[in-house]
Structure formats: structure tokens, C-alpha cells
Short mmCIF file of C-alpha atoms in Angstrom, two decimals:
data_model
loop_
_atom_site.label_atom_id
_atom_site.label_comp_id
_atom_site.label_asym_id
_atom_site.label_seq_id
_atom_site.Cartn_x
_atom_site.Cartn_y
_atom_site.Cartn_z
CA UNK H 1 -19.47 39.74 -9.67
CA UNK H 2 -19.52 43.30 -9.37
CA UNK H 3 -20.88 45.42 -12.58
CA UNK H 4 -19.24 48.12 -14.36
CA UNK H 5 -21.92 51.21 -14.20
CA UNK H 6 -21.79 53.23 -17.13
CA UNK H 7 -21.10 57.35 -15.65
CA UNK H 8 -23.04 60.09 -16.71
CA UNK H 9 -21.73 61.58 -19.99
CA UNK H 10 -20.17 65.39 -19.58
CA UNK H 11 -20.35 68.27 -22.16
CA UNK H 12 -19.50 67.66 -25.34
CA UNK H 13 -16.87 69.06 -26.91
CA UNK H 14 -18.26 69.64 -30.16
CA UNK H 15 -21.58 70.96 -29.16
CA UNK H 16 -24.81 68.71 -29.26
CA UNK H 17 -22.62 65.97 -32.05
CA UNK H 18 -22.40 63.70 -29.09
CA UNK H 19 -26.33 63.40 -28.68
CA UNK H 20 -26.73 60.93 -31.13
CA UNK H 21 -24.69 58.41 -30.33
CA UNK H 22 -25.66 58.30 -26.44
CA UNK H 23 -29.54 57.91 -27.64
CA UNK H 24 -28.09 54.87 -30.37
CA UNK H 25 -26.42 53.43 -27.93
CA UNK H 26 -28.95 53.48 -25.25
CA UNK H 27 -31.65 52.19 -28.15
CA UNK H 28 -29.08 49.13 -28.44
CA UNK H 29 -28.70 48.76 -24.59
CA UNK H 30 -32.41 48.36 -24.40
CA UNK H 31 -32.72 45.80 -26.99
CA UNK H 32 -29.92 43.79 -25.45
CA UNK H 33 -31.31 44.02 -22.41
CA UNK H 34 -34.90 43.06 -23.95
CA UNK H 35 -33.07 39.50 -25.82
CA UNK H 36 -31.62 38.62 -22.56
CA UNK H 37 -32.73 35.59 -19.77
CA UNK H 38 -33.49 38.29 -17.37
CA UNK H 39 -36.36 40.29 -19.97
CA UNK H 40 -37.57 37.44 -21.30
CA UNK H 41 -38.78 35.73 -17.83
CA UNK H 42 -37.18 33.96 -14.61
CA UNK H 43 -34.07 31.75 -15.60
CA UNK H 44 -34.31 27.77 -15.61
CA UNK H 45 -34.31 26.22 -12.12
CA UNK H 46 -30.71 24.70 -11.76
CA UNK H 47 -30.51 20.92 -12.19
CA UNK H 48 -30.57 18.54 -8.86
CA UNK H 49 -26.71 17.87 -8.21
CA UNK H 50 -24.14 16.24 -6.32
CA UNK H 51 -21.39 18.87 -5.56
CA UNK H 52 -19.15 16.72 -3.22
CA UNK H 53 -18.71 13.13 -1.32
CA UNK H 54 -16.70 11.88 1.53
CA UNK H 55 -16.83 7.93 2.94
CA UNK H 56 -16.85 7.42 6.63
CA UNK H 57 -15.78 3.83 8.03
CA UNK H 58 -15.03 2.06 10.73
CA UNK H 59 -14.89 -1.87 12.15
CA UNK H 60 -18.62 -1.91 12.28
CA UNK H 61 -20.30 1.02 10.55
CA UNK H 62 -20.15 2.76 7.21
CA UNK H 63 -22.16 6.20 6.16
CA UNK H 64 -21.36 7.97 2.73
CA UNK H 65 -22.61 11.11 2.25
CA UNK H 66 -23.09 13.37 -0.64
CA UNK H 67 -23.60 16.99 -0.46
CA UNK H 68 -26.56 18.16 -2.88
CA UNK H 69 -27.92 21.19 -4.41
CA UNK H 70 -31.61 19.93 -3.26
CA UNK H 71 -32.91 17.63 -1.09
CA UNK H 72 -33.91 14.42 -2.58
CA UNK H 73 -35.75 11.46 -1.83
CA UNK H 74 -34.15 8.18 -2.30
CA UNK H 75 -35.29 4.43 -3.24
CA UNK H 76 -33.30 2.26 -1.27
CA UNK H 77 -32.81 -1.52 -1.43
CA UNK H 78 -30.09 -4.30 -1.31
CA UNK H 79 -28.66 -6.33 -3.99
CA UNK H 80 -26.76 -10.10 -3.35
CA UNK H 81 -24.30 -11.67 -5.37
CA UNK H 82 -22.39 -10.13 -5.02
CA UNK H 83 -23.62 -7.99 -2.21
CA UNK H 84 -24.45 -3.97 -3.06
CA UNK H 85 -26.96 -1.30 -1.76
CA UNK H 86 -28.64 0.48 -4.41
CA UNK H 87 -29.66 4.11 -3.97
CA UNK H 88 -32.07 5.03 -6.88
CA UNK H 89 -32.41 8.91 -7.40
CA UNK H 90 -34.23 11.69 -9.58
CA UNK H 91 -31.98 12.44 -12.24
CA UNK H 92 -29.22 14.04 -10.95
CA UNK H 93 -25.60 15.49 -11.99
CA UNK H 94 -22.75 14.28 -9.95
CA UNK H 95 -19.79 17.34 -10.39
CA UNK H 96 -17.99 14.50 -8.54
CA UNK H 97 -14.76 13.39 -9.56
CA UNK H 98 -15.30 9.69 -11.26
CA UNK H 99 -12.39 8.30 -9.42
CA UNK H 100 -13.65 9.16 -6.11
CA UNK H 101 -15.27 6.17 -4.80
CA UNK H 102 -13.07 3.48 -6.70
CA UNK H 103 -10.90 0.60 -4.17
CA UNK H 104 -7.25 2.10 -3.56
CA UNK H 105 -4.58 0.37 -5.22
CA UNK H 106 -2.73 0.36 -2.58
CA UNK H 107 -4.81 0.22 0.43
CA UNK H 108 -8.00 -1.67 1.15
CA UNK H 109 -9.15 -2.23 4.70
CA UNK H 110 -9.46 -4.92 6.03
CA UNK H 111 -12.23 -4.37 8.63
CA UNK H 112 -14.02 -1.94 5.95
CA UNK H 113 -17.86 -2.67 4.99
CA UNK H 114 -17.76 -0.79 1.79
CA UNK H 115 -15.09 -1.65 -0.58
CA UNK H 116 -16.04 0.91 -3.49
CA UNK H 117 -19.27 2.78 -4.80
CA UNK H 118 -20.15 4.43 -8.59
CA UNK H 119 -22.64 6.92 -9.72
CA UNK H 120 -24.58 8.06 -12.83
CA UNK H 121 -27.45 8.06 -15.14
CA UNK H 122 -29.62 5.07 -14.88
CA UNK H 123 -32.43 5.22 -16.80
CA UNK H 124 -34.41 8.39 -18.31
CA UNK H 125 -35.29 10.95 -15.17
CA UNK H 126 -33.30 8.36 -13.01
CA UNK H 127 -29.84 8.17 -11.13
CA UNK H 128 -28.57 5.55 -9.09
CA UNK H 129 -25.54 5.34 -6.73
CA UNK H 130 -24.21 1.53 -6.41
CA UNK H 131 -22.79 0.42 -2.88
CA UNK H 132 -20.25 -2.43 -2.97
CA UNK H 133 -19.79 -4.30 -0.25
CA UNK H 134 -17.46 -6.83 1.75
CA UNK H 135 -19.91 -8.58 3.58
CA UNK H 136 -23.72 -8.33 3.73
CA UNK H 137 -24.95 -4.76 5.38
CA UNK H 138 -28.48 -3.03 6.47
CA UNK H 139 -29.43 -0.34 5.55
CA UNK H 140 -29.28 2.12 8.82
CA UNK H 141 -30.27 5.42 7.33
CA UNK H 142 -30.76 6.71 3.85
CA UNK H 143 -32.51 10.12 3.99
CA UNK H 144 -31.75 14.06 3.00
CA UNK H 145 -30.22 16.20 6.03
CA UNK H 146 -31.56 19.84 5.24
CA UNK H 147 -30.77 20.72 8.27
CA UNK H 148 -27.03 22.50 7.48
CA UNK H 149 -27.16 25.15 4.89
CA UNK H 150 -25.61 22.62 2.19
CA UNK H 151 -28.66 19.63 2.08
CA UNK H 152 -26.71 16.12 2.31
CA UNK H 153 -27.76 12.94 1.04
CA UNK H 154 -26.87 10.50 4.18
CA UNK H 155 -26.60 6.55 3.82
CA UNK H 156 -25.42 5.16 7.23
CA UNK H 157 -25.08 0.53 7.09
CA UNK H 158 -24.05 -1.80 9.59
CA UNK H 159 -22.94 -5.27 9.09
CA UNK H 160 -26.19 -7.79 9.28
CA UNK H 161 -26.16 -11.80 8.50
CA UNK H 162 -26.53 -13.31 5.04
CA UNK H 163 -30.09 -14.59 5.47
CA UNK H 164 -30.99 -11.26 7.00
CA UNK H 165 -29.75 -9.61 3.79
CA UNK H 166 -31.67 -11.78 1.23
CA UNK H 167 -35.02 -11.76 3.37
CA UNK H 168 -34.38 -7.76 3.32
CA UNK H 169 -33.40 -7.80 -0.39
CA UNK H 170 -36.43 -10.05 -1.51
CA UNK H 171 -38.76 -7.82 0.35
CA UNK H 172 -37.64 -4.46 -1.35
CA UNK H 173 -37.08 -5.62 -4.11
CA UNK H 174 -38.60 -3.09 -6.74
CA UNK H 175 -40.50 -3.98 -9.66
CA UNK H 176 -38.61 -5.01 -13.50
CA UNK H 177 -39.16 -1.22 -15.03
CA UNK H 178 -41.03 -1.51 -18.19
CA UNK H 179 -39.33 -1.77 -21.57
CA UNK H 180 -39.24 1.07 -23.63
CA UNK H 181 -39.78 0.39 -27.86
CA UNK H 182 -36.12 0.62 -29.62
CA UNK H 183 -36.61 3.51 -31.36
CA UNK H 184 -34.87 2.12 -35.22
CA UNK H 185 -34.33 4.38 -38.34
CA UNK H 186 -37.26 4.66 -40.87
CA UNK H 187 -37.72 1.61 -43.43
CA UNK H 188 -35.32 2.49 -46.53
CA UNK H 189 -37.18 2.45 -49.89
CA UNK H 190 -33.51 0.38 -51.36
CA UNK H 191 -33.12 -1.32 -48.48
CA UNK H 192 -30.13 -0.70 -47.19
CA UNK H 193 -28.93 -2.68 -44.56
CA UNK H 194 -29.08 -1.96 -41.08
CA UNK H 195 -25.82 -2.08 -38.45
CA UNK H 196 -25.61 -1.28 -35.46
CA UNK H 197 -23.43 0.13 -33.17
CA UNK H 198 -23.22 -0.79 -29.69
CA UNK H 199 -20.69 1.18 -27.21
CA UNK H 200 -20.02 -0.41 -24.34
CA UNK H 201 -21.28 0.50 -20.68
CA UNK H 202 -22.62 3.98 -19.98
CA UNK H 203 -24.29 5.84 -17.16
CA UNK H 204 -23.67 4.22 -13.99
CA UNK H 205 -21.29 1.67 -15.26
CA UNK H 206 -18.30 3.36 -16.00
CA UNK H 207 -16.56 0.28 -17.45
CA UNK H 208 -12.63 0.43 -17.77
CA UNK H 209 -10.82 3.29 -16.12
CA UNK H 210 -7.14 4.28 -17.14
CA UNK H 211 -4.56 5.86 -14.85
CA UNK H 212 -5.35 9.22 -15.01
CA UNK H 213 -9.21 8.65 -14.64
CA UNK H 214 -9.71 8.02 -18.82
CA UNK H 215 -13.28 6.23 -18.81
CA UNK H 216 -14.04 3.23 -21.42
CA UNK H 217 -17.41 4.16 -21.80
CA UNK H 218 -16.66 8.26 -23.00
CA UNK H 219 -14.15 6.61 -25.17
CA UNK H 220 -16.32 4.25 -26.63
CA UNK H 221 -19.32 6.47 -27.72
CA UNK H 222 -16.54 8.91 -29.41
CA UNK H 223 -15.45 6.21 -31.73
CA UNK H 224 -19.24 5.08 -32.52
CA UNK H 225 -20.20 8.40 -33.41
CA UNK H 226 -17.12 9.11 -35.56
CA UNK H 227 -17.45 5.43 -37.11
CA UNK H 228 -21.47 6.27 -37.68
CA UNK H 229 -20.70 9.55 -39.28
CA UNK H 230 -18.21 7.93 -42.11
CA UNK H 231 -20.75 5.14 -42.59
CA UNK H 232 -23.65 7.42 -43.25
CA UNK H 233 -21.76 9.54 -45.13
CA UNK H 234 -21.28 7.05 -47.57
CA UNK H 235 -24.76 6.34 -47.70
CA UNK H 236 -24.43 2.76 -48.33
CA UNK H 237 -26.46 1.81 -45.27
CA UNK H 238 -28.55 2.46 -42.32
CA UNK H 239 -26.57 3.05 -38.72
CA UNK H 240 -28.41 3.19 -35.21
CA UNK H 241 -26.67 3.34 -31.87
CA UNK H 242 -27.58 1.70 -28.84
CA UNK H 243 -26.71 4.47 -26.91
CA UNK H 244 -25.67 8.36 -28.09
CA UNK H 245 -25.37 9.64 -24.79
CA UNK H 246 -24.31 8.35 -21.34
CA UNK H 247 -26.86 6.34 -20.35
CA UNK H 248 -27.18 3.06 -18.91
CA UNK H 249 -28.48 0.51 -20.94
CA UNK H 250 -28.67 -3.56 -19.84
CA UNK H 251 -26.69 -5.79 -22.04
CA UNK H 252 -29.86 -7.83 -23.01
CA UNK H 253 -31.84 -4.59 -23.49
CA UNK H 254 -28.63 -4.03 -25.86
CA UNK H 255 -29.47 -6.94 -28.28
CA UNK H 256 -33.30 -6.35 -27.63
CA UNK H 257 -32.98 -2.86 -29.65
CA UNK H 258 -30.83 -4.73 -32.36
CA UNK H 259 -33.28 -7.66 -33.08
CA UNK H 260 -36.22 -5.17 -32.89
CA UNK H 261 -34.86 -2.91 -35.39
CA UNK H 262 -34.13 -5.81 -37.45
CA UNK H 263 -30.46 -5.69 -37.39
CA UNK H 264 -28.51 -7.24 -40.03
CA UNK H 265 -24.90 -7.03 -38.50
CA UNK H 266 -23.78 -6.07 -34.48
CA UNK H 267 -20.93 -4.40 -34.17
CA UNK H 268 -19.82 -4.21 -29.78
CA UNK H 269 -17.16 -0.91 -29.17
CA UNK H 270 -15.29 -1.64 -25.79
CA UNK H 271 -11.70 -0.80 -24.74
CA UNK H 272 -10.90 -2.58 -21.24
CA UNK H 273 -7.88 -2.96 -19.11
CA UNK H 274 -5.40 -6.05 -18.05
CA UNK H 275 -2.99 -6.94 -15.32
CA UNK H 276 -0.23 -7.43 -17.90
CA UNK H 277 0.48 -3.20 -18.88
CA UNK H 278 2.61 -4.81 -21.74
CA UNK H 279 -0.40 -5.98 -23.48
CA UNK H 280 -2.01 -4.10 -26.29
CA UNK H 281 -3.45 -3.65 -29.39
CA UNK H 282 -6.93 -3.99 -30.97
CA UNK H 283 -8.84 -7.54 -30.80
CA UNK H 284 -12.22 -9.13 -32.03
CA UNK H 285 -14.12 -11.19 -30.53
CA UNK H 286 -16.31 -13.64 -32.14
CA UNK H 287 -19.15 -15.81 -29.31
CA UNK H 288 -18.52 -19.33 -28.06
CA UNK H 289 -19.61 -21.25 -25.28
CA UNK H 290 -16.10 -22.09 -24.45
CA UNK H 291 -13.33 -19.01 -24.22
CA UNK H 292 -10.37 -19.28 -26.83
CA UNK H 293 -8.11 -18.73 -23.99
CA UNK H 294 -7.68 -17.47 -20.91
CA UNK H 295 -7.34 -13.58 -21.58
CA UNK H 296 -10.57 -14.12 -23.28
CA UNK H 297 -12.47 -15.52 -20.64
CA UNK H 298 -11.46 -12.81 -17.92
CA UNK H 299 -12.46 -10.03 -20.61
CA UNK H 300 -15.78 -11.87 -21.30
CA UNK H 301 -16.31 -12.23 -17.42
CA UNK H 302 -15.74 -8.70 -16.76
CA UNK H 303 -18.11 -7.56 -20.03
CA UNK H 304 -20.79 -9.68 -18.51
CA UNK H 305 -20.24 -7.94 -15.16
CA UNK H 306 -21.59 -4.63 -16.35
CA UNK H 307 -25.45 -5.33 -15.61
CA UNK H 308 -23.96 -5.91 -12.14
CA UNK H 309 -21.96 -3.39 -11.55
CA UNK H 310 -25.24 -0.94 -12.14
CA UNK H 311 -27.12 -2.75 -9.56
CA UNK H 312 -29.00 -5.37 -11.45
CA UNK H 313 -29.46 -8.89 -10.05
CA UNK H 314 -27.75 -12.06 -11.97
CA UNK H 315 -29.98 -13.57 -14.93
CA UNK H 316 -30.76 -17.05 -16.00
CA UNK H 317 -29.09 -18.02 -18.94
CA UNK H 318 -31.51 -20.75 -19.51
CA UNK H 319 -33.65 -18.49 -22.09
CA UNK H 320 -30.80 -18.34 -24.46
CA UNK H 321 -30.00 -22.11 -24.24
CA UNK H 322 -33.75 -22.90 -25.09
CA UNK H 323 -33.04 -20.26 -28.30
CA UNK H 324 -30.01 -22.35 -29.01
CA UNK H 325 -31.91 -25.63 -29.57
CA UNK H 326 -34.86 -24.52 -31.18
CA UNK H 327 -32.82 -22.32 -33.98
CA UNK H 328 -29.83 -24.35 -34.12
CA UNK H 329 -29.59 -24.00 -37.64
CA UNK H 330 -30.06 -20.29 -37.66
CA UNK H 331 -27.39 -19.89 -34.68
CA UNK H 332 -25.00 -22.19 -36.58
CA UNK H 333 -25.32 -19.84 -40.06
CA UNK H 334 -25.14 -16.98 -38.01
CA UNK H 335 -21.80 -17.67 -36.02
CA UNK H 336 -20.78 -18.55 -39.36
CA UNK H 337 -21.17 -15.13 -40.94
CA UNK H 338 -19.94 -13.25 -37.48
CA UNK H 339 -16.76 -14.89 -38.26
CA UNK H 340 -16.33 -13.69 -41.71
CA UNK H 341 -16.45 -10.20 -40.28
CA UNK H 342 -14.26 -10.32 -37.55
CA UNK H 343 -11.45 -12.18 -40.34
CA UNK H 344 -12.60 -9.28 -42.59
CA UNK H 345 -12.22 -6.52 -39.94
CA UNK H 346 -9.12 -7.60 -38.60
CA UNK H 347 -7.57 -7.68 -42.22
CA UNK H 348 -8.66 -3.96 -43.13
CA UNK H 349 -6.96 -3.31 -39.26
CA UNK H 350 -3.27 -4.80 -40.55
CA UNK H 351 -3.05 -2.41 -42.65
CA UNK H 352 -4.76 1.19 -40.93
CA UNK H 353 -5.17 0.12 -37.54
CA UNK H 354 -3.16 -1.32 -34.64
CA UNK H 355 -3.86 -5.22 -33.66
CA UNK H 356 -2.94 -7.29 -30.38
CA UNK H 357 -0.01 -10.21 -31.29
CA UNK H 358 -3.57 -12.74 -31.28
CA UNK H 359 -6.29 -10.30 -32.59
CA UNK H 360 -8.94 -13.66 -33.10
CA UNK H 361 -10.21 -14.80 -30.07
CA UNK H 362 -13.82 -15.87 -28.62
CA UNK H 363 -15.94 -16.14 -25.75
CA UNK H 364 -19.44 -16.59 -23.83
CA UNK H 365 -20.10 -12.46 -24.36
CA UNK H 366 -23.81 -11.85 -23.45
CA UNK H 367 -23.58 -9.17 -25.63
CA UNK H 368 -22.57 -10.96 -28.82
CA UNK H 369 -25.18 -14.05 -27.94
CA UNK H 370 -28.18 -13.03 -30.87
CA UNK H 371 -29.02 -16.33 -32.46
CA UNK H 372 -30.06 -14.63 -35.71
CA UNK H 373 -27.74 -11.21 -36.13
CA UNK H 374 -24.21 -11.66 -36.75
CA UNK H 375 -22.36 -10.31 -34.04
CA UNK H 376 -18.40 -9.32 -33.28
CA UNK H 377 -17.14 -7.23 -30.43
CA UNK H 378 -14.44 -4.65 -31.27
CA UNK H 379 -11.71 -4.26 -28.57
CA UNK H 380 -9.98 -1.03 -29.50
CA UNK H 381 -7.23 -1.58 -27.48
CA UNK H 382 -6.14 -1.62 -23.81
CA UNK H 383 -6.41 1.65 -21.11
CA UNK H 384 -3.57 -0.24 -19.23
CA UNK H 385 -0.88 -0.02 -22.23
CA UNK H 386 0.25 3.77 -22.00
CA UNK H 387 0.71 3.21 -25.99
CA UNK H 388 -3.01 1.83 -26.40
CA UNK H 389 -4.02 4.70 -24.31
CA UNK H 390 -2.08 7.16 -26.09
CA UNK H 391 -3.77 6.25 -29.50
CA UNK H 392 -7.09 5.96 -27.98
CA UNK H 393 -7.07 9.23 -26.96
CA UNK H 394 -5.66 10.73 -30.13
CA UNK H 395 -8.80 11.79 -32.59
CA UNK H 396 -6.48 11.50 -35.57
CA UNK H 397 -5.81 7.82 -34.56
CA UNK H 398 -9.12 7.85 -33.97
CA UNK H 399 -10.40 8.96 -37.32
CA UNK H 400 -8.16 6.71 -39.13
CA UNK H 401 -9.48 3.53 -37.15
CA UNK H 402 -12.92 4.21 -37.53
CA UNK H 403 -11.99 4.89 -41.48
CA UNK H 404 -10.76 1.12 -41.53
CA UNK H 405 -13.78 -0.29 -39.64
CA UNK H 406 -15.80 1.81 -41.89
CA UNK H 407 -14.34 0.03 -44.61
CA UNK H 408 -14.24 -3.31 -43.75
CA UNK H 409 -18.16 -3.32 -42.60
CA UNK H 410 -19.28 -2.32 -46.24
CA UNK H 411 -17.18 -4.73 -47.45
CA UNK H 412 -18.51 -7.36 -45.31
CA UNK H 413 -22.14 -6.28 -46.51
CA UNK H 414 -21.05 -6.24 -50.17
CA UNK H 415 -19.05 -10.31 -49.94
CA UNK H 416 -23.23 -10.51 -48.46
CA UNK H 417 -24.61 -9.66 -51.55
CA UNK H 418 -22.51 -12.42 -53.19
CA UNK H 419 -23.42 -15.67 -51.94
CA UNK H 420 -20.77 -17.50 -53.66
CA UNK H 421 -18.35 -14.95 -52.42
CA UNK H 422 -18.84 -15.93 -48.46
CA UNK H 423 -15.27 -16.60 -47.47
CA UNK H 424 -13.18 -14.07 -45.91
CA UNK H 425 -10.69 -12.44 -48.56
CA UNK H 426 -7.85 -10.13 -48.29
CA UNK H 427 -8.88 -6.12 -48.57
CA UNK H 428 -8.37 -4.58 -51.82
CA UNK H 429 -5.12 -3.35 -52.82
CA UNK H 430 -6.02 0.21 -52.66
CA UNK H 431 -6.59 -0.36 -48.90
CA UNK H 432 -3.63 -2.20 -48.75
CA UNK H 433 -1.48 1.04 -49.84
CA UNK H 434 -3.05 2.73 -46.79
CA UNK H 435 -0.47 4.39 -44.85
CA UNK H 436 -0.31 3.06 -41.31
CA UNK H 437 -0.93 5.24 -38.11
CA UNK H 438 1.31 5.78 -35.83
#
């Protein structure tokens, strides 16, 4: 961009009156100039990016390619069932458009290798690109080209055999990454209880996407935050997020931070998509070994995708069956209390909110499976109903949901305090006289 020079000032008109205000406004130029980046030392180096992608395929060979700001220098390794390549990075910023490496609608190829790939934050000073693939592939290339003035990431695969793949996938296999401590809010001298929120997906796993590239997981965190703020404003209780930022975060790591921070109630935020664009409205979901119906199962199944779909390998289930018979009794009270908040939530949402024609329904969510924290999972509605959609985007709809879930969570906590008071009950008339959104 080209500056403006300031020109030399002529005469003045009115004799030497013009003096002063040159040497004032040269005193402020210098002190501008002396608060600015450039005075006070050399800028910030620019973060490592992604600036632009393409796919190349054909019968027998794939190569993606991303052009970068730096050259990097990637972790490679495969992933089966279902097959991916994983790409692990330095923390880096993909100015890609989300929707780039998603399956057409209405095109796949046949012949292709790669069927779709995703991108994002992984885990702190970590990025990882997942590679989804048709059949099994090896890895060919994966290295920076700094040859061209733009430096290019460059993953090249060719079809291989199935044992070939797992032999190659056992053997670079990386190590589990350490956990890191949940990081809960500072014991409360009253103790007040402790909820938390949990929005769905993040990072690299993008969740639900609507038509016009709307992502679950941005519209997710927005209600947490908004339902967090009304909560603490109140002041009746304590409020910790899973996740306040777009990060990744593993669904068991999920209920890890709520049983470490001694969680007294789990609340799951998730809007997904269906098949069926007529469907809509919010639903909760309560946890059961068996799915309430067959909407419920394919939700639960794609939930319990998301480790997955950010690379991670399928895990045993057998640790939370052994948890099931040794606290039976604890699992059995705490199913018990999940279900007097999702009845209580979805009677403060008749009234401010928007619910699906069969708002109670249950399945085997991983999420939701803490033997000893009542848990519910909060479908705000659907990104494949263009009304769902519409309210889900509106932050007046928006406030006034999160107002109602706001609502129905303290009273949940306050029927708690009550023992004799444990069945669900209708919410109070003043609630009732709530006016309705739109």
C-alpha cells in the first residue's frame, strides 16, 4: 500500500502563527510513531498456515496437497476401521474453506482412493489432517516441497492390501499422548454445585455441517457460553466447560474432566443433521444400552463416531461394563436422577423453547455413560430443517433457549435439595406465562 507523504509546509499567511502547530503536530507524530509495532521492536512472526488445497485422483493413486506459509514437518501414520491416514502437524491455521474436502452429494467416484479428508486443531501446539479412505492405502510421500516459491505440504497414497495396512499401522503407531489434569473451578466455601457443560466436537471434528457450510461444533460452543453466562450470573452454582475454544477433545477425555472436577450434573450441547429435512425440533437424550428407537440409535452412532472421525482408533467398551457391575447401585440411582432432568428440561422447553414431536428418547451415548454423574444430552435442533437452522442461528432464539435451560437446571438442583421432592414436576407458573419464540 502506497503512503500518503506529508509536503513541506509553505509561508504562512499570518506570519510565524503557523509555527506552532507544525512543531505540535510533529511532537504527536513522533509519539505515535514511538507507541507503534514498528518502534517498539520487530512484529510477531506470522502463524504456520494453510492458504489453499486441491485433491488429485485417479484409478490407482491419490496426492492432496496443501499450500503453506512454512514448511512443516509431518507425523504420518495409518488408521483401520475404518481405514484413514493421519497427518499430525505443528499447530497450524487452515484459511481453508471447511467444506472443501467433504464427499460430493452428488458425485463420488467410484475408482477414487480418498473419499473425503478434515482439518483442525488437535491437541495444544498440534494439528492434524484426517484422510478417509475407500480401501486400504500406503503412504507414498508425505513431505514439504520448498522448492516453488509457495512451500506445499505433499501426501501422495497408492492402494496396498489389508494385512499390509494393519502391519504398517501397528508399526507407526504413535504413542497414547499423556493426559493433561482437568483444570475445575476453585472449591466454593457454600458449596455450590458444580455443572458442566459439554459442547459437542471441536477442532478436527467438525461434527454436523448445514447447507451453506453452518458447523455443529461453532454452534454448539455459542450456546454453552451464552447458557454459562446466565447460570453464573445468577450465582447459584459453579459452571466449567469442557471446551471454550475449538479444540479437540476425546469423548472419554470429555467425562474424565467431569468426574475429576467432581461434577454433580452433565449437561451434552450437540445439534446434528438427518435424512428426513422435515424433521426438527429440540430433543434429550437420556443413556441406555438399548436405543428408544431407531432415530436414536443412528444419532448415538454418529455421536460415538467423533473420536473417529479425528483419527483415533476404536475403544473397548469392556471398562465401562466392568464399572456397570461393580457400581450397579450407583449407575441405577444415577440414570434415575438423569431422567428427572431431561423430564424437567423438556418441560421448561414447552413453554420457551422449540421441541421435536418425541423430545424423550435414549441411547448407548459414550458421552452420557458416567456411572456416578447424572448425565442428559441436549439436541438443539436439526442443521437439516431450514426452520431448525434458522433458529439456531438466530442469537435472540438463542438467548431465549439458553434462558429456559438456564432455568430448568437450577430447578433440577433445587427438586435435589429436596429429597422427598425427586419426581419430575411441571415448571412454575411464572415460567409457564413465558412468551414463546418464534
Amino acid at each position: 500500500m502506497d503512503e500518503k507523504r506529508p509536503t513541506e509546509a509553505g509561508p504562512s499567511r499570518r506570519g510565524g502563527r503557523r509555527a506552532p502547530a507544525l512543531r505540535f503536530a510533529a511532537a504527536a507524530l513522533c509519539l505515535a510513531l514511538a507507541g507503534s509495532p514498528a518502534a517498539a521492536g520487530p512484529a510477531a512472526p506470522e502463524p504456520l498456515s494453510a492458504i489453499a488445497v486441491r485433491m488429485e485422483q485417479q484409478k490407482d493413486h491419490a496426492r492432496l496437497v496443501f499450500e503453506t506459509t512454512a514448511e512443516v514437518n509431518p507425523t504420518v501414520f495409518p488408521v483401520a476401521d475404518p481405514y484413514r491416514i493421519v497427518v499430525d502437524l505443528p499447530e497450524m491455521a487452515f484459511r481453508l474453506d471447511p467444506e472443501i474436502g467433504r464427499p460430493a452429494k452428488d458425485k463420488r467416484g467410484g475408482d477414487d482412493l480418498v473419499t473425503s479428508f478434515r482439518f483442525g486443531h488437535f491437541a495444544p501446539g498440534r494439528s492434524r489432517i484426517v484422510i478417509d479412505l475407500a480401501r486400504p492405502a500406503k503412504i507414498i510421500r508425505a513431505a514439504s516441497d520448498s522448492k516453488l516459491e509457495t512451500p506445499r505440504l505433499v501426501i501422495e497414497l497408492e492402494p496396498t492390501d489389508a494385512a499390509s495396512f494393519a502391519a504398517e499401522a501397528s508399526r507407526l503407531a504413535p504413542a497414547p499422548a499423556a493426559r493433561t489434569a482437568a483444570e475445575a473451578p476453585p472449591p466454593a466455601a457454600d458449596a455450590k454445585p458444580l455443572l458442566v457443560i459439554d459442547p459437542g466436537h471441536g477442532g478436527v471434528d467438525v461434527g454436523a455441517a448445514g447447507p451453506h457450510g453452518e458447523q455443529e461444533k461453532t454452534i454448539v460452543l455459542e450456546f454453552a457460553r451464552a447458557l454459562k453466562g446466565k447460570l453464573e450470573a445468577d450465582g447459584k452454582m459453579r459452571v466449567l466447560l469442557t471446551r471454550n475454544e475449538d479444540a479437540f477433545m476425546a469423548l472419554d477425555e470429555r467425562v474424565r474432566v467431569a468426574r475429576q472436577a467432581g461434577a454433580e450434573l452433565f449437561l451434552s450441547i450437540h445439534a446434528d443433521t438427518l435424512g428426513e429435512t422435515s424433521v426438527e425440533g429440540a430433543t434429550v437424550y437420556t443413556v441406555s444400552a438399548r436405543a428408544s428407537d431407531a432415530e436414536a440409535a443412528k444419532i448415538a452412532e454418529k455421536e460415538n463416531f467423533a473420536d473417529r472421525a479425528a483419527g483415533l482408533e476404536r475403544k473397548s467398551e469392556e471398562a465401562g461394563e466392568v464399572g456397570d457391575i461393580l457400581y450397579d447401585l450407583t449407575r441405577r440411582e444415577t440414570r434415575a436422577y438423569s431422567h428427572v432432568f431431561a423430564r424437567t428440561l423438556i418441560a421448561y422447553w414447552q413453554t420457551v423453547g422449540h421441541l421435536n414431536k418425541n423430545p424423550s428418547r435414549s441411547a448407548g451415548f459414550v458421552v452420557l455413560k458416567a456411572f456416578d454423574i447424572p448425565s442428559v444430552l441436549l439436541e438443539l435442533g436439526y442443521l437439516s430443517s431450514n426452520r431448525d437452522l434458522s433458529r439456531l442461528l438466530s442469537p435472540e432464539w438463542r438467548e431465549r433457549a439458553a434462558d429456559a435451560t438456564a432455568q430448568a437446571i437450577e430447578r433440577y438442583f433445587d427438586e435435589r435439595r429436596e429429597p422427598a421432592q425427586l419426581q419430575a414436576s411441571a415448571p412454575s407458573q411464572a415460567v409457564a406465562t413465558t412468551q414463546r419464540p418464534q
